[in-house]
PDB file of C-alpha atoms in Angstrom:
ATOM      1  CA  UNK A  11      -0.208 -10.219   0.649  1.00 73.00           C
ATOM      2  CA  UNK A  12      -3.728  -9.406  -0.656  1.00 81.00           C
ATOM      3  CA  UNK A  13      -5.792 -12.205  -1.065  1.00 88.00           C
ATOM      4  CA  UNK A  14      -9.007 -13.201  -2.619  1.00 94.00           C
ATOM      5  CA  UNK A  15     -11.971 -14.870  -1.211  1.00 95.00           C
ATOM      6  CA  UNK A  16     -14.489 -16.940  -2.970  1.00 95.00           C
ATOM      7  CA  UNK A  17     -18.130 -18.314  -1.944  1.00 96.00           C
ATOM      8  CA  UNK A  18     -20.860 -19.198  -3.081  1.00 97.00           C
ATOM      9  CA  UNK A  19     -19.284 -23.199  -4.702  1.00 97.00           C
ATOM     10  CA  UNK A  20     -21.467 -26.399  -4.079  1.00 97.00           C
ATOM     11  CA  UNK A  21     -23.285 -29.207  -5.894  1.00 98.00           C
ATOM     12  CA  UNK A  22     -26.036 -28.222  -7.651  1.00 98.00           C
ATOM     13  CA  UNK A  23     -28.889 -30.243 -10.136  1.00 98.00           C
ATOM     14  CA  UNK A  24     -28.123 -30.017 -14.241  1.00 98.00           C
ATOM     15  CA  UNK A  25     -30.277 -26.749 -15.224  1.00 98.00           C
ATOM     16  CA  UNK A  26     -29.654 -25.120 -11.808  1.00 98.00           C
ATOM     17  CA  UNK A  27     -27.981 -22.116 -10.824  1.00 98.00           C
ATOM     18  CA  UNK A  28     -25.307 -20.690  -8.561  1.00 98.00           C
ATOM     19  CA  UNK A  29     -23.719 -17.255  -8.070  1.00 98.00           C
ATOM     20  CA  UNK A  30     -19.936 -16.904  -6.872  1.00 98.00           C
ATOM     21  CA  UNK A  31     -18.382 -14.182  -4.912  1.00 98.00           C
ATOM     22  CA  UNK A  32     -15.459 -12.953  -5.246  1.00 97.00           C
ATOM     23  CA  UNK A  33     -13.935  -9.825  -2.382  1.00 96.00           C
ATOM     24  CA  UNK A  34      -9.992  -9.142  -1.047  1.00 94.00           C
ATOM     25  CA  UNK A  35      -9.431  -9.583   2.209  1.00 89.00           C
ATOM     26  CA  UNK A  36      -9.186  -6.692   3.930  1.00 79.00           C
ATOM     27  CA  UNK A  37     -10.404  -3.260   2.406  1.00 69.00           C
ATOM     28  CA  UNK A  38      -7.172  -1.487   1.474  1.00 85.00           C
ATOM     29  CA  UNK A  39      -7.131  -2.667  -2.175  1.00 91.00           C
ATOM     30  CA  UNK A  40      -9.650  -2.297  -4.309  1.00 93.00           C
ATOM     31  CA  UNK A  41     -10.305  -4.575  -7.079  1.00 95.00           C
ATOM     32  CA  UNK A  42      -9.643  -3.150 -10.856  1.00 95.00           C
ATOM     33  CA  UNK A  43     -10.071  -5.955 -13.110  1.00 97.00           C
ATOM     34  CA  UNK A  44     -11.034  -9.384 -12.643  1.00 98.00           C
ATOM     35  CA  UNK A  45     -11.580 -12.604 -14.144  1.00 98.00           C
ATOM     36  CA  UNK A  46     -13.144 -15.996 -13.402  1.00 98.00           C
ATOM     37  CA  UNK A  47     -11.356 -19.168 -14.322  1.00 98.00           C
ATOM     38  CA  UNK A  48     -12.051 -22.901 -13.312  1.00 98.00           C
ATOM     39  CA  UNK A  49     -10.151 -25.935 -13.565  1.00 98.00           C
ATOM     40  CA  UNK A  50     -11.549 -29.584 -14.091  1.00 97.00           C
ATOM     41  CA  UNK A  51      -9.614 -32.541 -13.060  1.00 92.00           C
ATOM     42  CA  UNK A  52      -7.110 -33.783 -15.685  1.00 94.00           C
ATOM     43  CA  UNK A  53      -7.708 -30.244 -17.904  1.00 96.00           C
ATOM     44  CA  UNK A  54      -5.683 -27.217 -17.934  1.00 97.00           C
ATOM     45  CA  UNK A  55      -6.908 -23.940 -16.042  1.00 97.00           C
ATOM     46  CA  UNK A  56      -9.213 -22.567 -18.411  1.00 98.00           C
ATOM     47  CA  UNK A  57     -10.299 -18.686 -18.916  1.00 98.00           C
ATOM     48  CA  UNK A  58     -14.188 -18.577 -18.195  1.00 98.00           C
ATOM     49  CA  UNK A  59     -15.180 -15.252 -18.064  1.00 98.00           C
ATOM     50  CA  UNK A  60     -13.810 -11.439 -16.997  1.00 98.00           C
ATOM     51  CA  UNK A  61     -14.707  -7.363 -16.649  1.00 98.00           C
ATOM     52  CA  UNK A  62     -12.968  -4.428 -16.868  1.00 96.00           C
ATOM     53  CA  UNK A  63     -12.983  -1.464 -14.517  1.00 94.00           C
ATOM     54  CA  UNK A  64     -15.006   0.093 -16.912  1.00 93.00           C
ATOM     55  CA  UNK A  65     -17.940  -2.471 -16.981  1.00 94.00           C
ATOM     56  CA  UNK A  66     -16.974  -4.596 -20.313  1.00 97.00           C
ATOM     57  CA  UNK A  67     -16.970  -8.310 -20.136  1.00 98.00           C
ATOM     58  CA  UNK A  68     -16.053 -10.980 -22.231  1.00 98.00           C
ATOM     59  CA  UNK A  69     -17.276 -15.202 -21.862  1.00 98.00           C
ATOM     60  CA  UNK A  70     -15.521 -18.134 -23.425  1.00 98.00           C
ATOM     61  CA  UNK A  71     -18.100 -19.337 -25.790  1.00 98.00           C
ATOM     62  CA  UNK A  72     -18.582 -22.454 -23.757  1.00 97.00           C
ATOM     63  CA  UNK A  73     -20.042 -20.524 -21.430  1.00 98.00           C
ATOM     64  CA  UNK A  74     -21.702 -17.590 -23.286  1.00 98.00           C
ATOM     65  CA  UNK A  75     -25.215 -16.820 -22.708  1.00 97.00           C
ATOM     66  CA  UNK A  76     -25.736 -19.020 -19.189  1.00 98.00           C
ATOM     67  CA  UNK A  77     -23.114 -16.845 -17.408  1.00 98.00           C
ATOM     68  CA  UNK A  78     -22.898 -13.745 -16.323  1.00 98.00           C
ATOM     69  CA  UNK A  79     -20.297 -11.663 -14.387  1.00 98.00           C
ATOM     70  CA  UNK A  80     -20.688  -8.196 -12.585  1.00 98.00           C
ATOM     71  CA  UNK A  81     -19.244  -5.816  -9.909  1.00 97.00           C
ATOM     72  CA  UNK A  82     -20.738  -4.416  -7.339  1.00 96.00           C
ATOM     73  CA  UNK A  83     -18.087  -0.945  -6.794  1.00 94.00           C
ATOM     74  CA  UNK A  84     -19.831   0.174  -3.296  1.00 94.00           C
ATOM     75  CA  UNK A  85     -19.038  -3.853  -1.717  1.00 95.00           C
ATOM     76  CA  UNK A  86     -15.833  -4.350  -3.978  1.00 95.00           C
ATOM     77  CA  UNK A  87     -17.352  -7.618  -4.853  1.00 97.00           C
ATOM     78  CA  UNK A  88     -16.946  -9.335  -8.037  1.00 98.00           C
ATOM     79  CA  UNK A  89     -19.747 -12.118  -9.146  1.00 98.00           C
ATOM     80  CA  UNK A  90     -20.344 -14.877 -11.384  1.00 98.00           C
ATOM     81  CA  UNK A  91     -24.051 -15.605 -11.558  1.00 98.00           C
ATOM     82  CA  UNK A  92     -24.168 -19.040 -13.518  1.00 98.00           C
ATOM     83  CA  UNK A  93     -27.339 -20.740 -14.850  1.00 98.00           C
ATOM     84  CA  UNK A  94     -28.351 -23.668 -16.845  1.00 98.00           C
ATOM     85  CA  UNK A  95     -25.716 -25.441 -15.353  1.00 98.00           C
ATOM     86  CA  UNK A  96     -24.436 -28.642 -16.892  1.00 98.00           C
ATOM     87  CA  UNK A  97     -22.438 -31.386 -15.734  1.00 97.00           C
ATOM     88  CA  UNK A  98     -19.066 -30.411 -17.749  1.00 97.00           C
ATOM     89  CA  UNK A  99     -19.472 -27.197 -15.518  1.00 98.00           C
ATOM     90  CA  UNK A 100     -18.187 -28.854 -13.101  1.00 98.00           C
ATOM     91  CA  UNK A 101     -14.856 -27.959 -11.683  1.00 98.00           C
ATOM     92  CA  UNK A 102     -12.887 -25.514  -8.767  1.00 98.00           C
ATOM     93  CA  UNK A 103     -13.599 -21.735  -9.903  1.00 98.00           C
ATOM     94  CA  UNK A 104     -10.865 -19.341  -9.133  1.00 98.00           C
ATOM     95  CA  UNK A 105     -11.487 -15.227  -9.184  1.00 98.00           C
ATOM     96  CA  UNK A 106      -8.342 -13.796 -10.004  1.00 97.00           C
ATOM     97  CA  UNK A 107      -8.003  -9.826  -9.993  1.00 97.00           C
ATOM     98  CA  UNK A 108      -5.665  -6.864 -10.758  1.00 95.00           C
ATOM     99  CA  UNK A 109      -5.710  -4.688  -7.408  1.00 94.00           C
ATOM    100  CA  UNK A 110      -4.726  -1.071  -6.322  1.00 92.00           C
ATOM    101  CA  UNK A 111      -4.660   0.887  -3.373  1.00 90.00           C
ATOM    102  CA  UNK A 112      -5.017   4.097  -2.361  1.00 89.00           C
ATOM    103  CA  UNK A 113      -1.067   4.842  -2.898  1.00 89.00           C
ATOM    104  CA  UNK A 114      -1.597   3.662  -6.260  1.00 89.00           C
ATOM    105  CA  UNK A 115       0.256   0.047  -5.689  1.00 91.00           C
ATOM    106  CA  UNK A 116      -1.215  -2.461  -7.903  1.00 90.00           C
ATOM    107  CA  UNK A 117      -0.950  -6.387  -7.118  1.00 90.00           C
ATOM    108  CA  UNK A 118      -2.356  -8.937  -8.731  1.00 94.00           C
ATOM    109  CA  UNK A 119      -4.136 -11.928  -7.271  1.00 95.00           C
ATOM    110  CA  UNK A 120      -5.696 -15.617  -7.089  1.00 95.00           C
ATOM    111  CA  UNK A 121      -8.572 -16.959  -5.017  1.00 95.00           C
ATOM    112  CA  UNK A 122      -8.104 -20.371  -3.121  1.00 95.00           C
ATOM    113  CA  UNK A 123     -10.915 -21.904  -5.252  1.00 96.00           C
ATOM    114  CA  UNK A 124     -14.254 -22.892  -5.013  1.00 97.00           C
ATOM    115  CA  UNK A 125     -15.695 -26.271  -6.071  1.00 98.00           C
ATOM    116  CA  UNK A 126     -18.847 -26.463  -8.164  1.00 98.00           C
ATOM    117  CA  UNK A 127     -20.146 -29.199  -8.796  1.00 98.00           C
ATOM    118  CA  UNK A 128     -23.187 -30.075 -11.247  1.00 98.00           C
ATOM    119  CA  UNK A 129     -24.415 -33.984 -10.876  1.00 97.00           C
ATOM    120  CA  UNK A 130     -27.732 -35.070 -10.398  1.00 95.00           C
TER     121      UNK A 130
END
C-alpha cells in the first residue's frame, strides 16, 4: 500500500509561517491530485485546501489568501506554504492524494499527519 509522507509540522509564533510536504513513499506512483486537510481537537476533519493535475487550486475561505498550495512534478512533491499563521490554525494536517502508476492503477491515499501548532 502506497503511502504518504508529511513534514515540515511544528509550533510556530502567531504571524509566522510554515511550509508542509507532502511525497509517496516509494517512486512507483505518482501523485495526480491532492488535497490538504487538518483536524483540530474536538472538530471534524475539515477540507483546507487542494490542486488538480492541471495546476488549479481551490482554499476554504478560512484560509484564503495566507495559504498557498503547489506541486513540484520533477520531485512529486505536493506543498502547503502557510503564512500569517493564527492560533485557530492549529491542528494535525493530513495530505491526502489520488495516485497512478505507470500501469495506469490509481489508489488513493492519506498521510499519517503532521501537527502544527501556532501559540505564542
Amino acid at each position: 500500500q502506497v503511502q504518504l509522507v508529511e513534514s515540515g509540522g511544528g509550533l510556530v509564533q502567531p504571524g509566522g509561517s510554515l511550509r508542509l510536504s507532502c511525497v509517496p513513499s516509494g517512486s512507483i506512483f505518482r501523485i495526480k491530485a491532492a488535497g490538504w486537510y487538518r483536524q483540530a481537537p474536538g472538530k471534524q476533519r475539515e477540507s483546507v485546501a487542494g490542486i488538480t493535475s492541471g495546476g488549479s487550486t481551490n482554499y476554504a475561505d478560512s484560509v484564503k489568501g495566507r495559504f498557498t498550495i503547489s506541486r513540484d512534478n520533477a520531485k512529486n512533491t505536493v506543498y502547503l506554504q502557510m503564512n500569517s499563521l493564527k492560533p485557530e490554525d492549529t491542528a494535525v494536517y493530513y495530505c491526502n492524494a489520488d495516485l497512478i502508476n505507470r500501469w495506469s492503477d490509481e489508489h488513493n491515499s492519506w498521510g499519517q499527519g503532521t501537527q502544527v501548532t501556532v501559540s505564542s
